[in-house]
């Protein structure tokens, strides 16, 4: 029998790896991420999201999980807004381009944290 922390960490890692897997299968590109960095944002989000899930695990799951779901939706909205502004400016609005790029990193980070925290919560029960 493994230690509960180790089981929880393995579950979080496996759940978090679903985001880079989805990116490699083309989901982030289909949702609007730039083809040059659609998988890069997922790997950055994996590292940051696992860290965020550890921090969020200190909160009650009934608050942390809905909060991360809301943060994921907000990050997706910011990324899509940045993409639309960047495209409308014919690629001259640097702020919109950064919002698009960092917005996608935030989407991946929040999605990984949400999945990892959900997996940790299920394993702990």
Coordinates of C-alpha atoms in Angstrom, one line a residue, residues 3-118:
X3 CA 1.4 6.5 1.1
X4 CA -1.7 8.6 0.7
X5 CA 0.3 11.6 -0.4
X6 CA 2.1 9.6 -3.1
X7 CA -1.3 8.2 -4.4
X8 CA -2.6 11.8 -4.5
X9 CA 0.5 13.1 -6.3
X10 CA 0.4 10.3 -8.9
X11 CA -3.4 10.9 -9.5
X12 CA -2.7 14.7 -9.9
X13 CA 0.1 14.1 -12.3
X14 CA -1.9 11.6 -14.4
X15 CA -4.9 14.0 -14.5
X16 CA -2.7 17.0 -15.3
X17 CA -1.0 15.1 -18.2
X18 CA -4.3 15.0 -19.9
X19 CA -3.9 18.7 -20.9
X20 CA -0.6 18.3 -22.8
X21 CA -2.1 15.1 -24.3
X22 CA -5.1 17.1 -25.5
X23 CA -2.9 19.8 -26.9
X24 CA -0.8 17.2 -28.8
X25 CA -4.0 15.8 -30.2
X26 CA -5.0 19.3 -31.5
X27 CA -7.6 20.4 -29.0
X28 CA -5.9 23.7 -28.1
X29 CA -5.3 24.6 -31.7
X30 CA -9.0 23.8 -32.5
X31 CA -10.0 26.1 -29.7
X32 CA -8.0 29.0 -30.9
X33 CA -4.4 28.7 -29.7
X34 CA -1.7 29.7 -32.2
X35 CA -0.3 26.6 -34.1
X36 CA 3.3 27.6 -33.2
X37 CA 2.8 27.4 -29.5
X38 CA -0.4 25.3 -29.0
X39 CA 1.6 22.5 -27.3
X40 CA 4.1 24.7 -25.6
X41 CA 1.4 26.4 -23.5
X42 CA 0.2 23.1 -22.3
X43 CA 3.6 22.0 -21.0
X44 CA 4.1 25.4 -19.3
X45 CA 0.5 25.0 -17.9
X46 CA 1.3 21.5 -16.6
X47 CA 4.2 22.8 -14.4
X48 CA 2.3 25.8 -13.2
X49 CA -1.0 24.0 -12.8
X50 CA 0.5 21.2 -10.6
X51 CA 1.9 23.9 -8.4
X52 CA -1.4 25.7 -8.3
X53 CA -3.2 22.5 -7.4
X54 CA -0.9 22.0 -4.4
X55 CA -1.7 25.5 -3.2
X56 CA -5.4 25.1 -3.9
X57 CA -5.5 21.8 -2.0
X58 CA -5.1 23.8 1.2
X59 CA -8.6 25.2 0.7
X60 CA -11.8 23.2 1.1
X61 CA -12.5 21.4 -2.2
X62 CA -16.1 22.8 -2.3
X63 CA -14.5 26.3 -2.8
X64 CA -11.3 25.5 -4.7
X65 CA -12.8 23.4 -7.4
X66 CA -15.6 25.8 -8.5
X67 CA -13.0 28.7 -8.1
X68 CA -10.6 26.9 -10.5
X69 CA -13.5 26.2 -12.9
X70 CA -14.4 29.9 -12.9
X71 CA -10.7 30.8 -13.4
X72 CA -10.4 28.5 -16.3
X73 CA -13.4 30.1 -18.0
X74 CA -12.2 33.6 -17.3
X75 CA -8.7 32.7 -18.7
X76 CA -10.3 31.2 -21.9
X77 CA -12.4 34.4 -22.3
X78 CA -9.2 36.5 -22.0
X79 CA -7.3 34.3 -24.5
X80 CA -10.1 34.5 -27.0
X81 CA -10.5 38.3 -26.5
X82 CA -6.7 38.7 -27.1
X83 CA -6.9 36.5 -30.2
X84 CA -9.8 38.6 -31.6
X85 CA -8.1 41.9 -30.9
X86 CA -4.8 40.6 -32.3
X87 CA -6.4 39.4 -35.5
X88 CA -8.5 42.6 -35.9
X89 CA -5.3 44.7 -35.6
X90 CA -3.6 42.7 -38.4
X91 CA -1.0 41.4 -35.9
X92 CA 0.1 44.9 -34.9
X93 CA -1.4 45.0 -31.4
X94 CA 1.3 43.6 -29.1
X95 CA -0.7 43.8 -26.0
X96 CA -3.5 41.7 -27.6
X97 CA -0.9 39.2 -28.8
X98 CA 0.5 38.9 -25.3
X99 CA -3.0 38.6 -23.9
X100 CA -3.6 35.8 -26.4
X101 CA -0.4 33.9 -25.5
X102 CA -0.5 34.4 -21.7
X103 CA -4.2 33.8 -21.7
X104 CA -3.7 30.3 -23.1
X105 CA -1.0 29.6 -20.6
X106 CA -3.5 30.6 -17.9
X107 CA -6.1 28.3 -19.5
X108 CA -3.7 25.4 -19.4
X109 CA -2.6 26.2 -15.9
X110 CA -6.1 26.5 -14.5
X111 CA -7.3 23.4 -16.4
X112 CA -4.4 21.3 -15.1
X113 CA -5.0 22.6 -11.5
X114 CA -8.7 21.8 -11.8
X115 CA -8.1 18.3 -13.1
X116 CA -5.3 17.6 -10.6
X117 CA -7.2 18.9 -7.6
X118 CA -10.3 17.0 -8.6

